[in-house]
Coordinates of C-alpha atoms in Angstrom, one line a residue:
M1 CA -19.5 -12.5 -19.6
L2 CA -16.1 -13.3 -18.2
R3 CA -13.8 -10.4 -18.9
S4 CA -10.5 -11.1 -17.1
A5 CA -9.1 -13.5 -14.5
S6 CA -5.8 -13.6 -12.6
H7 CA -4.8 -16.6 -10.6
L8 CA -2.6 -16.9 -7.5
D9 CA -0.7 -19.7 -9.4
I10 CA 2.8 -18.7 -8.6
I11 CA 3.6 -18.6 -4.9
V12 CA 6.2 -16.3 -3.4
N13 CA 8.9 -17.7 -1.3
P14 CA 10.6 -15.0 0.9
R15 CA 13.9 -17.1 1.0
Y16 CA 14.2 -16.7 -2.7
F17 CA 14.6 -13.0 -2.4
S18 CA 17.2 -13.2 0.4
Q19 CA 19.3 -16.1 -1.1
T20 CA 19.6 -15.0 -4.7
L21 CA 23.0 -13.5 -5.7
T22 CA 21.5 -11.1 -8.2
P23 CA 19.4 -8.3 -6.8
I24 CA 15.7 -8.6 -7.8
P25 CA 14.1 -5.4 -9.0
L26 CA 11.0 -4.6 -7.0
T27 CA 8.7 -1.5 -7.1
T28 CA 6.5 0.1 -4.6
P29 CA 4.4 3.3 -4.7
G30 CA 5.5 6.4 -2.7
E31 CA 8.7 7.8 -1.4
P32 CA 11.3 5.7 0.5
G33 CA 9.9 4.9 3.9
A34 CA 6.3 4.6 2.7
Y35 CA 4.0 2.0 4.1
S36 CA 4.3 0.0 0.9
E37 CA 8.0 -0.4 1.5
K38 CA 7.5 -1.3 5.1
S39 CA 4.9 -3.9 4.1
L40 CA 7.4 -5.3 1.5
R41 CA 10.0 -5.8 4.3
S42 CA 7.5 -7.4 6.5
L43 CA 6.6 -9.8 3.7
L44 CA 10.0 -10.6 2.2
G45 CA 12.5 -9.5 4.9
P46 CA 15.1 -6.7 4.8
S47 CA 17.1 -8.0 1.8
P48 CA 14.9 -6.9 -1.2
I49 CA 15.5 -3.3 -2.4
S50 CA 12.6 -1.5 -3.8
V51 CA 12.3 1.6 -6.1
G52 CA 9.6 4.0 -5.2
R53 CA 7.2 5.2 -8.0
K54 CA 5.0 8.3 -8.1
S55 CA 1.8 6.5 -8.9
F56 CA 0.1 3.1 -8.8
E57 CA 0.1 3.0 -12.6
D58 CA 3.8 3.7 -12.7
C59 CA 4.3 0.5 -10.7
F60 CA 2.2 -1.5 -13.1
R61 CA 4.1 0.0 -16.0
S62 CA 7.5 -0.7 -14.5
V63 CA 6.7 -4.4 -14.2
S64 CA 5.0 -4.6 -17.6
T65 CA 8.0 -3.1 -19.4
K66 CA 10.5 -5.2 -17.5
Q67 CA 12.1 -2.4 -15.5
S68 CA 11.1 -4.3 -12.4
D69 CA 10.1 -8.0 -11.8
Y70 CA 7.6 -7.4 -9.0
C71 CA 5.5 -4.6 -7.5
L72 CA 3.7 -4.5 -4.2
L73 CA 0.5 -2.5 -4.1
P74 CA -2.4 -1.8 -1.7
F75 CA -5.7 -3.2 -2.8
E76 CA -7.9 -2.9 0.3
N77 CA -8.0 -1.1 3.6
S78 CA -10.1 -2.3 6.6
L79 CA -11.3 1.3 7.2
G80 CA -11.2 2.9 3.8
G81 CA -12.4 0.0 1.7
S82 CA -11.2 -1.2 -1.7
I83 CA -8.7 0.8 -3.8
H84 CA -10.7 0.6 -7.1
E85 CA -7.9 2.2 -9.2
N86 CA -5.7 -0.8 -8.7
Y87 CA -8.4 -3.3 -9.6
D88 CA -9.0 -1.3 -12.8
L89 CA -5.3 -1.4 -13.5
M90 CA -5.2 -5.2 -13.2
L91 CA -7.5 -5.3 -16.2
R92 CA -5.3 -3.0 -18.3
Y93 CA -2.0 -4.7 -17.5
D94 CA -1.3 -8.4 -17.9
L95 CA 0.2 -9.1 -14.5
V96 CA -0.5 -12.0 -12.1
I97 CA -0.9 -12.1 -8.3
V98 CA 2.0 -14.0 -6.7
G99 CA 1.6 -13.0 -3.0
E100 CA -0.7 -11.5 -0.5
H101 CA 0.1 -9.6 2.8
D102 CA -2.2 -8.2 5.4
F103 CA -0.3 -5.3 6.9
R104 CA -1.1 -3.6 10.2
V105 CA -0.9 0.2 9.7
R106 CA 0.6 2.1 12.6
H107 CA 0.9 5.8 12.3
C108 CA 3.6 7.9 13.9
F109 CA 3.7 11.6 14.8
I110 CA 7.0 12.7 13.3
T111 CA 9.0 15.9 13.8
R112 CA 12.4 17.3 13.2
P113 CA 14.9 16.6 16.1
G114 CA 14.7 19.2 18.8
V115 CA 11.3 20.6 17.9
K116 CA 8.9 21.1 20.8
T117 CA 5.7 19.1 20.4
E118 CA 3.7 21.8 22.2
E119 CA 4.5 24.2 19.4
I120 CA 3.2 21.9 16.7
K121 CA 0.2 23.5 14.9
Y122 CA -0.1 21.5 11.7
A123 CA 0.2 17.8 10.6
I124 CA 0.9 16.9 7.0
S125 CA 0.3 13.6 5.4
H126 CA -1.8 11.6 2.9
P127 CA -5.5 12.4 3.2
Q128 CA -6.3 8.8 4.3
A129 CA -3.6 8.9 7.0
L130 CA -5.0 12.2 8.4
K131 CA -8.5 10.8 8.4
Q132 CA -7.4 7.8 10.3
C133 CA -5.8 10.0 13.0
D134 CA -8.6 12.6 13.1
N135 CA -9.6 12.1 16.8
W136 CA -6.0 12.2 18.0
L137 CA -5.3 15.4 16.1
R138 CA -8.5 17.1 17.2
A139 CA -7.8 16.3 20.9
R140 CA -4.5 18.3 20.5
N141 CA -6.0 21.1 18.3
I142 CA -3.6 20.2 15.5
I143 CA -4.8 21.2 12.0
P144 CA -4.5 18.5 9.3
I145 CA -3.2 19.5 5.9
P146 CA -3.2 16.9 3.1
T147 CA -0.2 16.1 0.9
Y148 CA 0.6 13.5 -1.7
D149 CA 2.3 10.9 0.4
T150 CA 3.0 9.8 4.0
A151 CA 6.7 9.3 3.7
G152 CA 6.8 12.2 1.3
S153 CA 5.5 14.5 4.1
A154 CA 8.4 13.4 6.3
K155 CA 10.8 14.1 3.4
M156 CA 9.3 17.6 2.8
L157 CA 9.7 18.4 6.5
K158 CA 13.3 17.1 6.6
E159 CA 14.3 19.1 3.5
N160 CA 12.1 22.1 4.3
K161 CA 10.9 22.1 0.7
N162 CA 7.4 22.4 -0.8
L163 CA 5.8 22.7 2.6
P164 CA 2.1 23.9 2.5
E165 CA 1.5 27.6 3.2
G166 CA 2.0 28.5 6.9
C167 CA 3.9 25.3 7.6
T168 CA 7.5 25.4 8.9
P169 CA 9.8 22.7 10.3
E170 CA 9.2 24.2 13.7
N171 CA 5.4 24.2 13.8
T172 CA 4.6 21.1 11.6
A173 CA 4.7 17.4 12.1
A174 CA 4.3 14.6 9.6
I175 CA 2.2 11.5 10.0
A176 CA 4.0 8.5 8.5
S177 CA 5.6 5.2 9.4
D178 CA 8.5 4.6 11.8
L179 CA 10.4 3.5 8.8
A180 CA 9.9 7.0 7.3
A181 CA 11.2 8.6 10.5
D182 CA 14.4 6.4 10.4
T183 CA 14.8 7.0 6.6
Y184 CA 14.9 10.8 7.0
G185 CA 16.6 11.0 10.4
M186 CA 13.4 12.4 12.1
D187 CA 12.0 11.8 15.6
C188 CA 8.9 9.7 16.1
R189 CA 7.4 11.6 19.1
C190 CA 4.4 9.3 19.4
S191 CA 3.4 6.0 17.8
N192 CA 0.1 4.2 17.2
I193 CA -1.8 7.5 16.9
E194 CA -4.5 6.0 14.6
D195 CA -8.0 6.2 16.0
D196 CA -8.8 2.5 15.2
D197 CA -6.3 -0.3 16.1
S198 CA -7.9 -2.6 13.5
N199 CA -6.4 -0.6 10.7
F200 CA -5.1 -3.2 8.2
T201 CA -4.2 -2.8 4.5
R202 CA -4.1 -5.8 2.1
F203 CA -1.2 -5.7 -0.2
L204 CA -0.8 -7.8 -3.3
L205 CA 2.6 -8.7 -4.9
L206 CA 2.3 -8.7 -8.7
A207 CA 4.6 -10.1 -11.4
R208 CA 4.6 -10.8 -15.1
K209 CA 3.4 -14.2 -16.2
G210 CA 6.2 -16.8 -16.2
L211 CA 8.1 -15.4 -13.2
S212 CA 8.2 -18.3 -10.7
V213 CA 9.8 -18.3 -7.3
Q214 CA 8.4 -21.5 -5.8
D215 CA 6.4 -24.5 -7.0
R216 CA 2.7 -24.3 -6.1
E217 CA 2.5 -28.0 -5.2
G218 CA 0.9 -28.5 -1.8
V219 CA 0.1 -24.8 -1.3
K220 CA -3.4 -23.6 -1.0
C221 CA -4.1 -20.9 -3.6
K222 CA -6.7 -18.2 -4.2
T223 CA -8.2 -17.2 -7.5
S224 CA -9.3 -13.7 -8.4
I225 CA -12.0 -13.3 -11.1
V226 CA -13.3 -10.2 -12.8
F227 CA -16.4 -10.3 -14.9
T228 CA -19.1 -8.0 -16.4
L229 CA -22.8 -8.5 -16.5
E230 CA -25.7 -7.5 -18.7
E231 CA -28.1 -5.0 -17.2
T232 CA -30.9 -7.5 -16.7
P233 CA -32.9 -8.6 -13.6
G234 CA -31.1 -11.3 -11.7
A235 CA -27.8 -11.0 -13.6
L236 CA -25.7 -10.8 -10.5
Y237 CA -27.5 -13.7 -8.9
K238 CA -26.9 -15.9 -12.0
G239 CA -23.3 -14.8 -12.1
E240 CA -22.6 -15.7 -8.5
G241 CA -24.5 -19.0 -9.0
V242 CA -21.6 -20.2 -11.0
L243 CA -19.5 -20.1 -7.9
F244 CA -21.8 -22.2 -5.8
G245 CA -19.8 -24.4 -3.4
V246 CA -16.7 -22.2 -3.7
E247 CA -15.6 -20.3 -0.6
A248 CA -15.5 -16.6 -1.4
T249 CA -13.3 -14.3 0.7
H250 CA -14.1 -11.0 -0.9
I251 CA -16.7 -9.7 -3.3
C252 CA -16.4 -6.2 -4.8
L253 CA -19.2 -4.7 -7.0
N254 CA -18.7 -1.6 -9.2
V255 CA -21.8 0.0 -10.6

């Protein structure tokens, strides 16, 4: 039974965001300087100004209630897999996909200016970022401590607020983007510290239905379909049979 479908039927044009005279409200998850904001700049250029939200659902809600026109969210990571929470939120909120961006994630080792790297004992960041830099940290005997956000970790270090127990600005580094380092006036002591250089995150730009920034004529589009199946033998095979002859780029199964 088909449950929900969203179509890439409104194609984003980066020039639209840079040429418009009225600022277009956009939303991304995380603190200023987060990877979502960096991905947004890579997709649309430096002109758009985004507002950070605390959670993925806050971003969905912001667009749905017209506080923002667009939100950019991560849906899949090449190392960590699909972010199922956002797929579930797509079913709860009536938003459409208007753009897609594969973003290369590059982690930086960030400290306060003047701090000696040899005195760093701890690294704070989002759990996924710490996991992606595990080998690099182990080689330097640095203890990873998870926090709520990558850029948020740089902010905590800069402000010396809400740091985990035992962490001080002198013995702690943050793992975040170079944009986060610039945003909070911190030093990027080492870049590209991730263990795997094939670390990509797929971001989707979402909007309310009816918001158009470019005609779709002549542009190849994707279609995303979500459906549920009865618990009977061969149900998945029959469901996929409907798509015979269609090029599928991604299949995600929740059981």
